[in-house]
Amino acid sequence: ERHHDGSPKNFPSRGGTFETDFAKIFDVGARHAVPLQERHPIMSITVVGTVALDTVETPFGKIKEGLGGSATHFSAAASFYTNINLVAVVGDDFPREHIEFLKSRKVDLQGLEIVKGGKSFRWEGKYDYDLNNAQTLATHLNVIEKFQPKVPASYKNPHILFLANID
């Protein structure tokens, strides 16, 4: 059974209750009365999104099952500037080298769920010379299809909550 946007019914959809649920989980409304500097001496960002294996072809080359996903790209970039707490899911087929890369960027992985016996989310796409437009060739949701974010207690009061693309 699917939502109007094609996502599985048990998976949050755009315009659904996803944002509302996260506002409750993170108690977003309750902390705005206290100035930011008094709440946390160091800024942190909690990101919820995809960590994936991407197969990408361009006119300049092809990579098979490279590190991808919206939360991955956000975390890698933002980790240059602040502390990142990642909430995502992968299967136990996810390469250890990719986890080590995220650790090397000092991304906190307490919120990365590894599903035993599960297959990681995979995306396959192609770019022509106009690298602004991707053509999706295949999407395999796998463990993402039943993803119910498990947010560690230490992540529940971030300075910023970034909801990366999950659909």
mmCIF file of N, CA and C in Angstrom, residues 2-3 5-8 10-15 17-19 21-22 25-26 46-52 68-72 74 86-90 111 121-123 139-151 161-167:
data_model
loop_
_atom_site.group_PDB
_atom_site.id
_atom_site.type_symbol
_atom_site.label_atom_id
_atom_site.label_comp_id
_atom_site.label_asym_id
_atom_site.label_seq_id
_atom_site.Cartn_x
_atom_site.Cartn_y
_atom_site.Cartn_z
ATOM 1 N N ARG A 2 0.542 2.259 -0.802
ATOM 2 C CA ARG A 2 1.420 3.412 -0.979
ATOM 3 C C ARG A 2 0.678 4.731 -0.749
ATOM 4 N N HIS A 3 1.439 5.770 -0.355
ATOM 5 C CA HIS A 3 0.932 7.137 -0.272
ATOM 6 C C HIS A 3 0.751 7.682 -1.685
ATOM 7 N N ASP A 5 2.369 9.958 -3.050
ATOM 8 C CA ASP A 5 3.660 10.261 -3.673
ATOM 9 C C ASP A 5 4.439 9.002 -4.043
ATOM 10 N N GLY A 6 3.841 7.816 -3.814
ATOM 11 C CA GLY A 6 4.485 6.573 -4.192
ATOM 12 C C GLY A 6 5.273 5.911 -3.076
ATOM 13 N N SER A 7 5.452 6.586 -1.939
ATOM 14 C CA SER A 7 6.199 5.986 -0.838
ATOM 15 C C SER A 7 5.323 4.983 -0.109
ATOM 16 N N PRO A 8 5.945 3.972 0.515
ATOM 17 C CA PRO A 8 5.159 2.969 1.242
ATOM 18 C C PRO A 8 4.340 3.607 2.355
ATOM 19 N N ASN A 10 3.798 2.690 5.365
ATOM 20 C CA ASN A 10 4.438 2.686 6.676
ATOM 21 C C ASN A 10 5.675 3.589 6.715
ATOM 22 N N PHE A 11 5.907 4.337 5.665
ATOM 23 C CA PHE A 11 7.057 5.224 5.546
ATOM 24 C C PHE A 11 6.547 6.657 5.507
ATOM 25 N N PRO A 12 7.147 7.591 6.287
ATOM 26 C CA PRO A 12 6.639 8.951 6.292
ATOM 27 C C PRO A 12 6.610 9.559 4.895
ATOM 28 N N SER A 13 5.567 10.284 4.585
ATOM 29 C CA SER A 13 5.466 10.910 3.268
ATOM 30 C C SER A 13 5.535 12.418 3.398
ATOM 31 N N ARG A 14 5.818 13.069 2.301
ATOM 32 C CA ARG A 14 5.789 14.524 2.285
ATOM 33 C C ARG A 14 4.402 14.992 2.674
ATOM 34 N N GLY A 15 4.345 16.009 3.541
ATOM 35 C CA GLY A 15 3.068 16.554 3.937
ATOM 36 C C GLY A 15 2.371 15.703 4.982
ATOM 37 N N THR A 17 2.902 13.303 8.727
ATOM 38 C CA THR A 17 3.156 13.657 10.118
ATOM 39 C C THR A 17 4.633 13.565 10.477
ATOM 40 N N PHE A 18 5.488 13.353 9.498
ATOM 41 C CA PHE A 18 6.922 13.182 9.743
ATOM 42 C C PHE A 18 7.499 14.351 10.544
ATOM 43 N N GLU A 19 7.275 15.594 10.067
ATOM 44 C CA GLU A 19 7.809 16.768 10.752
ATOM 45 C C GLU A 19 7.183 16.926 12.134
ATOM 46 N N ASP A 21 5.966 14.578 14.068
ATOM 47 C CA ASP A 21 6.530 13.552 14.937
ATOM 48 C C ASP A 21 7.918 13.949 15.428
ATOM 49 N N PHE A 22 8.743 14.501 14.548
ATOM 50 C CA PHE A 22 10.077 14.894 14.962
ATOM 51 C C PHE A 22 10.044 16.077 15.913
ATOM 52 N N ILE A 25 9.472 14.349 19.162
ATOM 53 C CA ILE A 25 10.646 13.578 19.585
ATOM 54 C C ILE A 25 11.731 14.498 20.125
ATOM 55 N N PHE A 26 11.949 15.624 19.453
ATOM 56 C CA PHE A 26 13.044 16.509 19.817
ATOM 57 C C PHE A 26 12.632 17.635 20.753
ATOM 58 N N THR A 46 21.715 17.539 14.444
ATOM 59 C CA THR A 46 21.253 16.169 14.270
ATOM 60 C C THR A 46 20.637 16.082 12.892
ATOM 61 N N VAL A 47 21.097 15.115 12.111
ATOM 62 C CA VAL A 47 20.587 14.926 10.746
ATOM 63 C C VAL A 47 19.913 13.561 10.660
ATOM 64 N N VAL A 48 18.726 13.564 10.053
ATOM 65 C CA VAL A 48 17.986 12.331 9.802
ATOM 66 C C VAL A 48 17.819 12.212 8.296
ATOM 67 N N GLY A 49 18.253 11.107 7.736
ATOM 68 C CA GLY A 49 18.151 10.954 6.284
ATOM 69 C C GLY A 49 18.701 9.621 5.834
ATOM 70 N N THR A 50 19.117 9.566 4.575
ATOM 71 C CA THR A 50 19.587 8.312 4.008
ATOM 72 C C THR A 50 21.105 8.209 4.019
ATOM 73 N N VAL A 51 21.551 6.988 4.238
ATOM 74 C CA VAL A 51 22.935 6.580 4.026
ATOM 75 C C VAL A 51 22.793 5.437 3.028
ATOM 76 N N ALA A 52 23.447 5.559 1.894
ATOM 77 C CA ALA A 52 23.146 4.659 0.783
ATOM 78 C C ALA A 52 24.388 4.195 0.052
ATOM 79 N N GLY A 68 26.857 7.072 -0.642
ATOM 80 C CA GLY A 68 25.882 8.080 -1.040
ATOM 81 C C GLY A 68 24.828 8.265 0.024
ATOM 82 N N GLY A 69 23.812 9.019 -0.323
ATOM 83 C CA GLY A 69 22.698 9.283 0.583
ATOM 84 C C GLY A 69 22.701 10.726 1.057
ATOM 85 N N SER A 70 21.502 11.256 1.258
ATOM 86 C CA SER A 70 21.355 12.660 1.641
ATOM 87 C C SER A 70 22.003 12.975 2.980
ATOM 88 N N ALA A 71 21.836 12.106 3.963
ATOM 89 C CA ALA A 71 22.427 12.358 5.278
ATOM 90 C C ALA A 71 23.946 12.231 5.236
ATOM 91 N N THR A 72 24.437 11.347 4.393
ATOM 92 C CA THR A 72 25.881 11.179 4.240
ATOM 93 C C THR A 72 26.516 12.447 3.690
ATOM 94 N N PHE A 74 25.312 15.512 3.548
ATOM 95 C CA PHE A 74 25.161 16.621 4.488
ATOM 96 C C PHE A 74 26.172 16.496 5.625
ATOM 97 N N LEU A 86 24.217 11.619 13.482
ATOM 98 C CA LEU A 86 23.543 10.998 12.349
ATOM 99 C C LEU A 86 22.491 9.996 12.804
ATOM 100 N N VAL A 87 21.282 10.112 12.233
ATOM 101 C CA VAL A 87 20.216 9.137 12.446
ATOM 102 C C VAL A 87 19.861 8.580 11.072
ATOM 103 N N ALA A 88 20.138 7.290 10.880
ATOM 104 C CA ALA A 88 19.898 6.647 9.580
ATOM 105 C C ALA A 88 19.909 5.136 9.795
ATOM 106 N N VAL A 89 19.689 4.408 8.711
ATOM 107 C CA VAL A 89 19.684 2.951 8.776
ATOM 108 C C VAL A 89 20.414 2.388 7.562
ATOM 109 N N VAL A 90 21.167 1.312 7.794
ATOM 110 C CA VAL A 90 21.825 0.569 6.714
ATOM 111 C C VAL A 90 21.666 -0.918 7.010
ATOM 112 N N GLY A 111 23.367 6.943 16.284
ATOM 113 C CA GLY A 111 22.043 6.842 15.688
ATOM 114 C C GLY A 111 22.010 6.092 14.363
ATOM 115 N N PHE A 121 19.997 0.602 1.485
ATOM 116 C CA PHE A 121 19.350 1.387 0.436
ATOM 117 C C PHE A 121 20.336 1.575 -0.711
ATOM 118 N N ARG A 122 19.833 1.409 -1.941
ATOM 119 C CA ARG A 122 20.682 1.587 -3.122
ATOM 120 C C ARG A 122 19.970 2.470 -4.139
ATOM 121 N N TRP A 123 20.761 3.312 -4.786
ATOM 122 C CA TRP A 123 20.242 4.183 -5.846
ATOM 123 C C TRP A 123 21.199 4.072 -7.025
ATOM 124 N N THR A 139 15.969 2.327 -7.932
ATOM 125 C CA THR A 139 15.954 2.644 -6.503
ATOM 126 C C THR A 139 15.529 1.389 -5.759
ATOM 127 N N HIS A 140 16.342 0.986 -4.813
ATOM 128 C CA HIS A 140 16.040 -0.184 -3.996
ATOM 129 C C HIS A 140 16.004 0.282 -2.540
ATOM 130 N N LEU A 141 14.794 0.463 -2.008
ATOM 131 C CA LEU A 141 14.640 0.998 -0.654
ATOM 132 C C LEU A 141 15.231 0.079 0.407
ATOM 133 N N ASN A 142 15.001 -1.204 0.281
ATOM 134 C CA ASN A 142 15.515 -2.204 1.217
ATOM 135 C C ASN A 142 15.215 -1.812 2.669
ATOM 136 N N VAL A 143 16.230 -1.633 3.533
ATOM 137 C CA VAL A 143 15.983 -1.353 4.953
ATOM 138 C C VAL A 143 15.276 -0.019 5.186
ATOM 139 N N ILE A 144 15.366 0.884 4.239
ATOM 140 C CA ILE A 144 14.721 2.196 4.397
ATOM 141 C C ILE A 144 13.205 2.088 4.356
ATOM 142 N N GLU A 145 12.714 1.062 3.689
ATOM 143 C CA GLU A 145 11.263 0.919 3.544
ATOM 144 C C GLU A 145 10.553 0.823 4.893
ATOM 145 N N LYS A 146 11.208 0.242 5.877
ATOM 146 C CA LYS A 146 10.593 0.092 7.204
ATOM 147 C C LYS A 146 11.309 0.932 8.259
ATOM 148 N N PHE A 147 12.054 1.916 7.833
ATOM 149 C CA PHE A 147 12.857 2.754 8.730
ATOM 150 C C PHE A 147 11.980 3.530 9.700
ATOM 151 N N GLN A 148 12.187 3.282 10.971
ATOM 152 C CA GLN A 148 11.571 4.043 12.052
ATOM 153 C C GLN A 148 12.744 4.607 12.851
ATOM 154 N N PRO A 149 13.053 5.893 12.676
ATOM 155 C CA PRO A 149 14.245 6.454 13.315
ATOM 156 C C PRO A 149 14.309 6.173 14.813
ATOM 157 N N LYS A 150 15.475 5.720 15.248
ATOM 158 C CA LYS A 150 15.746 5.503 16.665
ATOM 159 C C LYS A 150 16.735 6.591 17.086
ATOM 160 N N VAL A 151 16.234 7.552 17.826
ATOM 161 C CA VAL A 151 17.023 8.730 18.184
ATOM 162 C C VAL A 151 17.627 8.549 19.575
ATOM 163 N N LEU A 161 18.067 20.696 13.855
ATOM 164 C CA LEU A 161 17.620 19.401 13.355
ATOM 165 C C LEU A 161 17.482 19.536 11.847
ATOM 166 N N PHE A 162 18.238 18.717 11.101
ATOM 167 C CA PHE A 162 18.212 18.768 9.643
ATOM 168 C C PHE A 162 17.555 17.486 9.139
ATOM 169 N N LEU A 163 16.400 17.635 8.484
ATOM 170 C CA LEU A 163 15.709 16.487 7.913
ATOM 171 C C LEU A 163 16.124 16.387 6.448
ATOM 172 N N ALA A 164 17.057 15.487 6.180
ATOM 173 C CA ALA A 164 17.541 15.292 4.818
ATOM 174 C C ALA A 164 16.525 14.482 4.019
ATOM 175 N N ASN A 165 16.641 14.487 2.742
ATOM 176 C CA ASN A 165 15.690 13.784 1.867
ATOM 177 C C ASN A 165 15.667 12.289 2.179
ATOM 178 N N ILE A 166 14.466 11.749 2.325
ATOM 179 C CA ILE A 166 14.305 10.311 2.552
ATOM 180 C C ILE A 166 13.401 9.685 1.503
ATOM 181 N N ASP A 167 12.911 10.458 0.538
ATOM 182 C CA ASP A 167 12.017 9.829 -0.457
ATOM 183 C C ASP A 167 12.621 9.816 -1.824
#
